[in-house]
């Protein structure tokens, strides 16, 4: 196979949403799988709605997801001369023509067709008139009137359209700008794109694009149209389903690899496997396993995948990922080693970095600021509980070397000597150290806090 070149072609009229991200990921995976190229094109011909800030945001989202592109992004707004060159070629070869019908006239033709029970379309009035360029005139493709336009879709199988159903499409507007289909075909062809993967909202454009390739004598790429992502209620996905822009997922503490993993699985499968490393995805990805049916977005499943990724991220790395989220709650400048241990202690149960940051606060906050859960205090810090804490305090204070292991030994000995069950001392100790029930292993917490801070917390609880 010649070199595979795929592309992602967003319109910068909004932030990158998860549907767009998913087709970008598929295209990226296909290129990386074959050692080919993945190119980026910014479709900014709609000058009214396109904004530089959205281009910046889309590029930032792609980088965050780890979707690197080859070469510089191509901007459609800078390629009008190129589009005109191809339009001129079609005009010269008699494959396109100038048309002076006004939009109102074309609408009237459609009305007439509709009234006669025919497909509403432009009636070809200027097709054979040999008009020259002129004010207010558009250029139309002289499309074949009979036969079929057929392409083999990588996802949907063979798709055929009757040419009689299709209009002589406009390829150059009256203001001189190229239309979307013309620009995309010229771009994909000149950028050497071999495989076009995109959302199936574009499937109706594809026969028109195939006609243009044929008219221009350019090789037609492979197409694959992936079904849309729907909400859990099978309606078009929107914010009300909890779907966010990619950039917002960063703010809510998702790991980019988790989002990539989730989005890939939403529309592609490899047996029942749910979790894939990036390298593994690159190796296993094939358009053969792209799903033909629309997938439902499930925020809970996304969080579940994220939790798996948090668990398997090395502690030191996770510490740096959660650091900005801690800073937001005022926990700045925590030492890297301390933070890594703390992150490791809490990562088992966190579904995103916000949850992780919140869970870690009891070990990070100053001993004098540890908040206490009133109910837990009431339950665990009665007279008996405080008595155990006072006794344990002395035993911990007597340790020459204090670490998690030593703390564990002291605890075991205390319980054994007194003939107690661990649950007599666990809850008061937990409330003293962490302010509430629940949380990680107590010996590990004490090892992390160290002797001085452990004693300070016990003293505070005894004095409550
Ligand atoms: N710019 C189009 C969009 O954002 C994509 C066009 C294409 O992939 O061919 O929907």
Short mmCIF file of C-alpha atoms and ligand atoms in Angstrom, two decimals:
data_model
loop_
_atom_site.label_atom_id
_atom_site.label_comp_id
_atom_site.label_asym_id
_atom_site.label_seq_id
_atom_site.Cartn_x
_atom_site.Cartn_y
_atom_site.Cartn_z
CA UNK A 1 0.00 0.00 0.00
CA UNK A 2 1.26 3.50 -0.75
CA UNK A 3 1.73 5.79 2.23
CA UNK A 4 -1.44 6.28 4.24
CA UNK A 5 -2.33 9.93 4.80
CA UNK A 6 -5.31 10.82 6.98
CA UNK A 7 -6.54 14.19 8.09
CA UNK A 8 -8.68 16.01 10.56
CA UNK A 9 -10.52 19.02 9.19
CA UNK A 10 -12.31 20.96 11.92
CA UNK A 11 -14.24 24.17 11.35
CA UNK A 12 -13.13 26.69 13.98
CA UNK A 13 -16.65 27.75 14.87
CA UNK A 14 -16.54 26.27 18.39
CA UNK A 15 -14.39 24.26 20.76
CA UNK A 16 -13.45 20.68 19.92
CA UNK A 17 -16.35 18.49 21.05
CA UNK A 18 -16.18 14.79 21.71
CA UNK A 19 -17.67 13.78 18.35
CA UNK A 20 -14.98 15.70 16.49
CA UNK A 21 -12.32 14.42 18.86
CA UNK A 22 -13.38 10.86 18.18
CA UNK A 23 -13.07 11.14 14.40
CA UNK A 24 -9.73 12.88 14.91
CA UNK A 25 -8.57 9.98 17.07
CA UNK A 26 -9.68 7.39 14.50
CA UNK A 27 -7.86 9.24 11.73
CA UNK A 28 -4.77 9.65 13.89
CA UNK A 29 -4.78 5.95 14.83
CA UNK A 30 -5.15 4.87 11.23
CA UNK A 31 -2.17 6.98 10.16
CA UNK A 32 -0.02 5.88 13.09
CA UNK A 33 -0.99 2.23 12.58
CA UNK A 34 0.37 2.30 9.04
CA UNK A 35 3.31 4.58 9.84
CA UNK A 36 1.71 7.19 7.60
CA UNK A 37 0.88 10.85 8.10
CA UNK A 38 -1.87 12.65 9.93
CA UNK A 39 -2.45 16.18 8.66
CA UNK A 40 -4.57 18.97 10.03
CA UNK A 41 -6.68 21.40 8.06
CA UNK A 42 -8.56 24.32 9.53
CA UNK A 43 -11.76 24.83 7.54
CA UNK A 44 -12.14 28.53 8.17
CA UNK A 45 -13.87 29.67 5.00
CA UNK A 46 -16.92 30.82 6.95
CA UNK A 47 -15.36 34.14 7.91
CA UNK A 48 -18.41 35.19 9.90
CA UNK A 49 -18.38 32.26 12.30
CA UNK A 50 -14.71 31.22 12.33
CA UNK A 51 -12.58 32.56 15.20
CA UNK A 52 -8.89 32.36 15.93
CA UNK A 53 -9.63 31.56 19.58
CA UNK A 54 -11.46 28.41 18.49
CA UNK A 55 -8.57 27.36 16.25
CA UNK A 56 -6.23 27.84 19.23
CA UNK A 57 -8.57 25.92 21.48
CA UNK A 58 -8.93 23.03 18.99
CA UNK A 59 -5.15 22.77 18.60
CA UNK A 60 -4.70 22.88 22.39
CA UNK A 61 -7.30 20.12 22.80
CA UNK A 62 -5.58 17.97 20.20
CA UNK A 63 -2.21 18.45 21.88
CA UNK A 64 -3.70 17.62 25.27
CA UNK A 65 -5.14 14.40 23.85
CA UNK A 66 -1.71 13.55 22.44
CA UNK A 67 -2.87 13.72 18.81
CA UNK A 68 0.21 15.09 17.13
CA UNK A 69 -0.11 16.13 13.51
CA UNK A 70 2.46 16.13 10.75
CA UNK A 71 3.60 19.40 9.23
CA UNK A 72 1.95 22.75 9.78
CA UNK A 73 -1.85 23.06 9.90
CA UNK A 74 -3.31 24.14 6.57
CA UNK A 75 -5.81 27.02 6.60
CA UNK A 76 -8.47 27.02 3.92
CA UNK A 77 -8.77 30.79 4.10
CA UNK A 78 -5.24 31.03 2.66
CA UNK A 79 -5.90 28.78 -0.31
CA UNK A 80 -8.49 30.63 -2.39
CA UNK A 81 -6.06 30.99 -5.31
CA UNK A 82 -5.56 27.25 -5.38
CA UNK A 83 -9.31 26.59 -5.36
CA UNK A 84 -9.79 29.08 -8.19
CA UNK A 85 -7.08 27.38 -10.21
CA UNK A 86 -9.03 24.12 -10.08
CA UNK A 87 -12.32 25.86 -10.78
CA UNK A 88 -10.71 27.47 -13.85
CA UNK A 89 -9.47 24.07 -14.97
CA UNK A 90 -13.02 22.70 -14.83
CA UNK A 91 -14.34 25.72 -16.75
CA UNK A 92 -11.67 25.38 -19.43
CA UNK A 93 -12.39 21.71 -19.87
CA UNK A 94 -16.11 22.39 -20.19
CA UNK A 95 -16.84 20.46 -17.00
CA UNK A 96 -18.21 23.49 -15.22
CA UNK A 97 -20.14 26.55 -16.37
CA UNK A 98 -21.10 30.06 -15.33
CA UNK A 99 -24.67 30.46 -14.18
CA UNK A 100 -26.57 33.71 -13.75
CA UNK A 101 -29.69 32.35 -12.10
CA UNK A 102 -30.46 34.23 -8.92
CA UNK A 103 -31.18 32.37 -5.68
CA UNK A 104 -34.84 33.39 -6.06
CA UNK A 105 -35.00 31.90 -9.55
CA UNK A 106 -33.41 28.67 -8.34
CA UNK A 107 -35.89 28.52 -5.48
CA UNK A 108 -38.72 28.93 -7.99
CA UNK A 109 -37.31 26.03 -10.06
CA UNK A 110 -37.30 23.90 -6.94
CA UNK A 111 -40.87 24.86 -6.17
CA UNK A 112 -41.98 23.90 -9.67
CA UNK A 113 -40.20 20.55 -9.42
CA UNK A 114 -41.80 19.91 -6.05
CA UNK A 115 -45.22 20.82 -7.41
CA UNK A 116 -44.69 18.25 -10.18
CA UNK A 117 -43.70 15.59 -7.67
CA UNK A 118 -40.06 15.73 -8.78
CA UNK A 119 -36.86 16.05 -6.80
CA UNK A 120 -36.45 19.79 -6.03
CA UNK A 121 -33.31 20.90 -7.80
CA UNK A 122 -31.70 23.40 -10.11
CA UNK A 123 -33.04 22.76 -13.61
CA UNK A 124 -29.80 23.28 -15.55
CA UNK A 125 -30.96 26.43 -17.33
CA UNK A 126 -27.44 27.85 -17.81
CA UNK A 127 -25.74 24.50 -18.42
CA UNK A 128 -25.38 24.88 -22.16
CA UNK A 129 -25.49 28.68 -22.49
CA UNK A 130 -21.74 29.23 -22.58
CA UNK A 131 -21.92 32.29 -20.33
CA UNK A 132 -18.77 34.20 -19.44
CA UNK A 133 -17.71 35.31 -15.97
CA UNK A 134 -19.78 38.21 -14.72
CA UNK A 135 -21.08 40.12 -11.74
CA UNK A 136 -23.33 37.99 -9.51
CA UNK A 137 -22.61 34.79 -11.44
CA UNK A 138 -21.73 31.46 -9.83
CA UNK A 139 -19.87 28.47 -11.27
CA UNK A 140 -21.63 25.13 -11.33
CA UNK A 141 -20.29 21.66 -11.96
CA UNK A 142 -21.72 20.00 -15.06
CA UNK A 143 -22.70 16.84 -13.25
CA UNK A 144 -23.54 13.62 -15.08
CA UNK A 145 -27.31 13.37 -15.64
CA UNK A 146 -27.56 9.62 -15.76
CA UNK A 147 -25.90 6.68 -14.08
CA UNK A 148 -24.86 6.32 -10.48
CA UNK A 149 -22.12 7.64 -8.26
CA UNK A 150 -20.87 4.78 -6.16
CA UNK A 151 -18.30 4.54 -3.42
CA UNK A 152 -17.32 1.83 -1.02
CA UNK A 153 -17.50 3.15 2.50
CA UNK A 154 -15.10 1.58 5.01
CA UNK A 155 -17.82 1.57 7.64
CA UNK A 156 -21.14 1.45 5.84
CA UNK A 157 -20.28 -0.66 2.83
CA UNK A 158 -21.19 0.26 -0.73
CA UNK A 159 -23.16 3.48 -1.09
CA UNK A 160 -24.75 4.44 -4.38
CA UNK A 161 -26.55 7.63 -5.37
CA UNK A 162 -28.52 8.13 -8.60
CA UNK A 163 -26.93 11.00 -10.47
CA UNK A 164 -30.39 12.18 -11.46
CA UNK A 165 -30.96 12.98 -7.78
CA UNK A 166 -28.03 15.35 -7.61
CA UNK A 167 -27.88 19.01 -8.54
CA UNK A 168 -25.36 20.75 -10.73
CA UNK A 169 -23.71 21.92 -7.56
CA UNK A 170 -22.29 25.39 -7.14
CA UNK A 171 -18.52 25.25 -6.78
CA UNK A 172 -17.84 29.01 -6.78
CA UNK A 173 -20.19 31.48 -5.16
CA UNK A 174 -21.12 34.86 -6.58
CA UNK A 175 -18.69 36.53 -4.16
CA UNK A 176 -15.83 34.46 -5.58
CA UNK A 177 -15.48 32.10 -2.63
CA UNK A 178 -15.31 28.35 -3.23
CA UNK A 179 -17.99 26.10 -1.77
CA UNK A 180 -17.27 23.56 0.92
CA UNK A 181 -17.27 20.49 -1.34
CA UNK A 182 -14.91 22.03 -3.89
CA UNK A 183 -12.46 23.21 -1.23
CA UNK A 184 -12.45 19.86 0.57
CA UNK A 185 -11.78 17.91 -2.62
CA UNK A 186 -8.97 20.22 -3.76
CA UNK A 187 -7.47 20.11 -0.27
CA UNK A 188 -7.72 16.38 0.27
CA UNK A 189 -6.26 15.75 -3.18
CA UNK A 190 -3.41 18.24 -2.92
CA UNK A 191 -2.60 17.21 0.64
CA UNK A 192 -2.28 13.62 -0.56
CA UNK A 193 -5.03 12.31 1.71
CA UNK A 194 -5.66 8.63 1.10
CA UNK A 195 -8.30 7.94 3.77
CA UNK A 196 -11.09 10.28 4.86
CA UNK A 197 -12.70 9.27 8.14
CA UNK A 198 -15.45 11.61 9.30
CA UNK A 199 -18.87 11.79 10.89
CA UNK A 200 -21.76 10.38 8.90
CA UNK A 201 -23.42 13.79 8.89
CA UNK A 202 -21.16 14.28 5.85
CA UNK A 203 -22.22 11.18 3.98
CA UNK A 204 -24.51 13.14 1.66
CA UNK A 205 -21.60 15.30 0.59
CA UNK A 206 -19.50 12.35 -0.45
CA UNK A 207 -21.12 11.54 -3.82
CA UNK A 208 -20.74 15.22 -4.73
CA UNK A 209 -17.10 15.05 -3.75
CA UNK A 210 -16.61 11.85 -5.73
CA UNK A 211 -18.08 13.60 -8.79
CA UNK A 212 -15.61 16.43 -8.31
CA UNK A 213 -12.65 14.06 -8.03
CA UNK A 214 -13.78 12.40 -11.22
CA UNK A 215 -14.26 15.69 -13.04
CA UNK A 216 -10.82 16.88 -11.93
CA UNK A 217 -9.22 13.56 -12.88
CA UNK A 218 -7.92 13.09 -9.32
CA UNK A 219 -7.70 9.78 -7.45
CA UNK A 220 -10.66 9.24 -5.14
CA UNK A 221 -9.60 8.52 -1.53
CA UNK A 222 -11.15 5.84 0.67
CA UNK A 223 -14.05 7.10 2.76
CA UNK A 224 -15.27 5.91 6.14
CA UNK A 225 -18.27 7.58 7.76
CA UNK A 226 -18.65 6.89 11.45
CA UNK A 227 -22.06 7.11 13.08
CA UNK A 228 -22.76 10.00 15.42
CA UNK A 229 -22.42 9.80 19.16
CA UNK A 230 -25.87 9.95 20.73
CA UNK A 231 -27.04 10.72 24.25
CA UNK A 232 -28.14 7.82 26.50
CA UNK A 233 -31.70 8.62 25.34
CA UNK A 234 -30.59 8.04 21.70
CA UNK A 235 -31.13 11.70 20.87
CA UNK A 236 -28.49 13.93 19.32
CA UNK A 237 -25.73 14.41 21.89
CA UNK A 238 -25.78 17.76 23.65
CA UNK A 239 -24.71 19.47 26.84
CA UNK A 240 -27.78 18.27 28.64
CA UNK A 241 -26.41 14.72 28.41
CA UNK A 242 -23.36 15.82 30.37
CA UNK A 243 -21.20 15.97 27.24
CA UNK A 244 -18.55 18.63 27.49
CA UNK A 245 -16.03 20.17 25.13
CA UNK A 246 -12.70 18.35 25.28
CA UNK A 247 -11.07 21.34 26.93
CA UNK A 248 -13.65 21.22 29.74
CA UNK A 249 -12.78 17.62 30.50
CA UNK A 250 -9.29 18.81 31.26
CA UNK A 251 -10.77 21.20 33.83
CA UNK A 252 -12.79 18.45 35.46
CA UNK A 253 -9.73 16.30 35.99
CA UNK A 254 -9.95 13.69 33.29
CA UNK A 255 -6.74 12.11 32.11
CA UNK A 256 -6.34 12.59 28.36
CA UNK A 257 -5.49 8.92 27.80
CA UNK A 258 -8.73 7.95 29.55
CA UNK A 259 -10.77 10.20 27.29
CA UNK A 260 -9.01 8.80 24.22
CA UNK A 261 -9.61 5.25 25.43
CA UNK A 262 -13.28 5.94 26.12
CA UNK A 263 -13.91 7.69 22.80
CA UNK A 264 -12.17 4.99 20.79
CA UNK A 265 -14.26 2.28 22.43
CA UNK A 266 -17.36 4.31 21.63
CA UNK A 267 -17.47 3.21 18.02
CA UNK A 268 -14.65 0.69 17.75
CA UNK A 269 -14.09 -2.63 19.45
CA UNK A 270 -11.53 -5.31 19.91
CA UNK A 271 -13.41 -8.22 21.47
CA UNK A 272 -14.54 -7.25 24.96
CA UNK A 273 -11.39 -5.40 25.87
CA UNK A 274 -12.06 -2.04 27.53
CA UNK A 275 -8.68 -0.63 28.49
CA UNK A 276 -6.01 -0.05 25.88
CA UNK A 277 -2.63 1.59 26.14
CA UNK A 278 -1.96 4.07 23.35
CA UNK A 279 0.68 1.90 21.72
CA UNK A 280 -1.68 -1.04 21.89
CA UNK A 281 -4.42 1.00 20.21
CA UNK A 282 -2.04 1.97 17.43
CA UNK A 283 -1.16 -1.68 16.88
CA UNK A 284 -4.70 -3.01 17.04
CA UNK A 285 -6.63 -0.26 15.28
CA UNK A 286 -8.30 -1.18 12.03
CA UNK A 287 -11.25 0.35 10.23
CA UNK A 288 -12.69 -3.17 9.99
CA UNK A 289 -13.82 -2.97 13.60
CA UNK A 290 -15.50 0.42 13.39
CA UNK A 291 -19.10 0.12 14.46
CA UNK A 292 -21.92 0.70 12.02
CA UNK A 293 -24.42 1.73 14.64
CA UNK A 294 -24.52 4.94 16.65
CA UNK A 295 -23.02 4.74 20.12
CA UNK A 296 -24.60 6.22 23.26
CA UNK A 297 -22.48 8.53 25.38
CA UNK A 298 -22.28 7.36 28.99
CA UNK A 299 -20.65 9.80 31.44
CA UNK A 300 -20.52 7.11 34.16
CA UNK A 301 -18.54 4.76 31.96
CA UNK A 302 -16.17 7.59 31.08
CA UNK A 303 -15.55 8.16 34.79
CA UNK A 304 -15.03 4.44 35.31
CA UNK A 305 -12.38 4.37 32.60
CA UNK A 306 -10.79 7.47 34.10
CA UNK A 307 -10.65 5.76 37.49
CA UNK A 308 -8.79 2.83 35.89
CA UNK A 309 -6.28 5.25 34.41
CA UNK A 310 -5.81 7.11 37.69
CA UNK A 311 -5.09 3.78 39.40
CA UNK A 312 -2.46 2.79 36.92
CA UNK A 313 -0.69 6.14 36.71
CA UNK A 314 2.61 6.01 38.65
CA UNK A 315 2.32 7.92 41.94
CA UNK A 316 4.89 10.59 41.14
CA UNK A 317 3.25 11.32 37.79
CA UNK A 318 -0.21 11.40 39.34
CA UNK A 319 1.06 13.82 42.00
CA UNK A 320 2.04 16.33 39.33
CA UNK A 321 -1.29 15.87 37.53
CA UNK A 322 -3.28 16.55 40.67
CA UNK A 323 -1.05 19.45 41.77
CA UNK A 324 -2.95 22.19 39.85
CA UNK A 325 -6.25 20.95 41.29
CA UNK A 326 -4.82 21.16 44.82
CA UNK A 327 -3.50 24.63 44.14
CA UNK A 328 -7.06 25.68 43.35
CA UNK A 329 -8.04 24.78 46.92
CA UNK A 330 -5.05 26.62 48.34
CA UNK A 331 -2.64 23.70 48.75
CA UNK A 332 0.44 25.15 47.14
CA UNK A 333 4.06 24.10 47.16
CA UNK A 334 3.63 20.61 48.61
CA UNK A 335 6.90 18.65 48.33
CA UNK A 336 7.04 16.21 45.42
CA UNK A 337 7.87 13.14 47.50
CA UNK A 338 5.12 13.79 50.05
CA UNK A 339 2.61 14.44 47.29
CA UNK A 340 3.51 11.25 45.45
CA UNK A 341 2.92 9.10 48.53
CA UNK A 342 -0.32 10.91 49.29
CA UNK A 343 -1.56 10.52 45.70
CA UNK A 344 -0.71 6.82 45.79
CA UNK A 345 -2.63 6.39 49.02
CA UNK A 346 -5.81 7.92 47.68
CA UNK A 347 -5.77 6.92 44.02
CA UNK A 348 -7.69 3.67 44.42
CA UNK A 349 -11.00 5.39 44.85
CA UNK A 350 -10.80 8.61 42.85
CA UNK A 351 -12.70 8.86 39.58
CA UNK A 352 -11.19 12.16 38.50
CA UNK A 353 -8.47 14.53 39.65
CA UNK A 354 -10.95 16.80 41.39
CA UNK A 355 -12.13 13.91 43.54
CA UNK A 356 -8.54 12.88 44.16
CA UNK A 357 -7.55 16.40 45.22
CA UNK A 358 -10.52 16.62 47.57
CA UNK A 359 -9.81 13.19 49.08
CA UNK A 360 -6.16 14.11 49.74
CA UNK A 361 -6.91 17.25 51.71
CA UNK A 362 -6.90 15.66 55.21
CA UNK A 363 -3.26 14.64 54.90
CA UNK A 364 -2.24 17.90 53.29
CA UNK A 365 -3.88 20.37 55.60
CA UNK A 366 -2.07 21.79 58.62
CA UNK A 367 -2.60 19.67 61.74
CA UNK A 368 -4.33 22.52 63.52
CA UNK A 369 -6.71 23.03 60.57
CA UNK A 370 -7.90 19.45 60.11
CA UNK A 371 -11.68 19.67 59.94
CA UNK A 372 -13.63 17.13 61.98
CA UNK A 373 -16.81 15.43 60.92
CA UNK A 374 -19.13 16.00 63.85
CA UNK A 375 -20.93 12.69 63.64
CA UNK A 376 -17.66 10.78 63.46
CA UNK A 377 -16.34 12.63 66.50
CA UNK A 378 -19.49 11.83 68.42
CA UNK A 379 -19.29 8.18 67.51
CA UNK A 380 -15.58 7.48 67.88
CA UNK A 381 -14.18 9.99 70.32
CA UNK A 382 -16.00 9.09 73.53
CA UNK A 383 -14.13 8.68 76.76
CA UNK A 384 -12.92 5.24 75.84
CA UNK A 385 -11.73 6.32 72.43
CA UNK A 386 -9.81 9.26 73.83
CA UNK A 387 -8.26 6.97 76.44
CA UNK A 388 -6.89 4.75 73.67
CA UNK A 389 -5.59 7.78 71.80
CA UNK A 390 -3.77 9.10 74.88
CA UNK A 391 -2.15 5.72 75.46
CA UNK A 392 -1.23 5.28 71.80
CA UNK A 393 0.25 8.76 71.78
CA UNK A 394 2.74 7.73 74.43
CA UNK A 395 3.57 4.50 72.64
CA UNK A 396 4.16 6.34 69.34
CA UNK A 397 6.21 9.01 71.12
CA UNK A 398 8.46 6.30 72.52
CA UNK A 399 9.39 4.99 69.05
CA UNK A 400 12.99 5.70 68.22
CA UNK A 401 12.40 5.27 64.50
CA UNK A 402 8.91 6.25 63.44
CA UNK A 403 7.55 5.17 60.06
CA UNK A 404 4.52 3.37 58.76
CA UNK A 405 5.92 0.00 59.71
CA UNK A 406 6.81 1.07 63.26
CA UNK A 407 3.38 2.64 63.68
CA UNK A 408 1.80 -0.61 62.56
CA UNK A 409 3.84 -2.62 65.09
CA UNK A 410 2.90 -0.29 67.93
CA UNK A 411 -0.75 -0.58 67.03
CA UNK A 412 -0.65 -4.38 66.85
CA UNK A 413 1.12 -4.64 70.18
CA UNK A 414 -1.28 -2.21 71.85
CA UNK A 415 -4.31 -4.15 70.69
CA UNK A 416 -2.79 -7.52 71.60
CA UNK A 417 -1.61 -6.44 75.06
CA UNK A 418 -5.00 -5.05 75.92
CA UNK A 419 -6.87 -7.99 74.40
CA UNK A 420 -8.81 -5.57 72.18
CA UNK A 421 -10.33 -5.90 68.75
CA UNK A 422 -8.81 -3.51 66.24
CA UNK A 423 -12.17 -1.85 65.77
CA UNK A 424 -11.94 -0.47 69.30
CA UNK A 425 -8.96 1.70 68.34
CA UNK A 426 -9.25 2.05 64.58
CA UNK A 427 -12.16 4.51 64.47
CA UNK A 428 -10.86 6.94 67.14
CA UNK A 429 -7.41 6.89 65.59
CA UNK A 430 -8.89 7.46 62.16
CA UNK A 431 -10.94 10.44 63.28
CA UNK A 432 -7.91 11.88 65.08
CA UNK A 433 -5.68 11.52 62.02
CA UNK A 434 -8.09 12.27 59.19
CA UNK A 435 -11.08 13.97 60.81
CA UNK A 436 -13.60 11.46 59.49
CA UNK A 437 -14.34 7.78 58.96
CA UNK A 438 -13.03 6.17 55.79
CA UNK A 439 -9.77 6.72 53.98
CA UNK A 440 -6.52 4.89 53.48
CA UNK A 441 -4.56 2.56 55.73
CA UNK A 442 -3.79 4.27 59.05
CA UNK A 443 -0.22 3.05 59.41
CA UNK A 444 0.52 4.44 55.95
CA UNK A 445 -1.10 7.76 56.94
CA UNK A 446 1.07 7.94 60.06
CA UNK A 447 4.15 7.01 58.06
CA UNK A 448 3.39 9.85 55.67
CA UNK A 449 2.66 12.43 58.39
CA UNK A 450 5.70 11.44 60.46
CA UNK A 451 5.96 11.35 64.22
CA UNK A 452 5.58 15.00 65.07
CA UNK A 453 2.45 15.54 63.03
CA UNK A 454 0.93 12.24 64.13
CA UNK A 455 1.37 13.24 67.78
CA UNK A 456 0.02 16.72 67.12
CA UNK A 457 -3.13 15.27 65.59
CA UNK A 458 -3.63 12.83 68.45
CA UNK A 459 -3.16 15.60 71.01
CA UNK A 460 -5.70 17.74 69.27
CA UNK A 461 -8.27 14.93 69.19
CA UNK A 462 -7.77 14.06 72.84
CA UNK A 463 -8.32 17.70 73.76
CA UNK A 464 -11.48 18.14 71.68
N1 LIG B 1 -15.09 20.87 8.51
C1 LIG B 1 -16.02 19.80 8.58
C2 LIG B 1 -16.64 19.75 9.96
O1 LIG B 1 -16.09 20.29 10.89
C3 LIG B 1 -15.39 18.46 8.33
C4 LIG B 1 -15.30 18.18 6.90
C5 LIG B 1 -14.71 16.84 6.54
O2 LIG B 1 -14.25 16.12 7.45
O3 LIG B 1 -14.69 16.54 5.37
O4 LIG B 1 -17.70 19.19 10.10
#
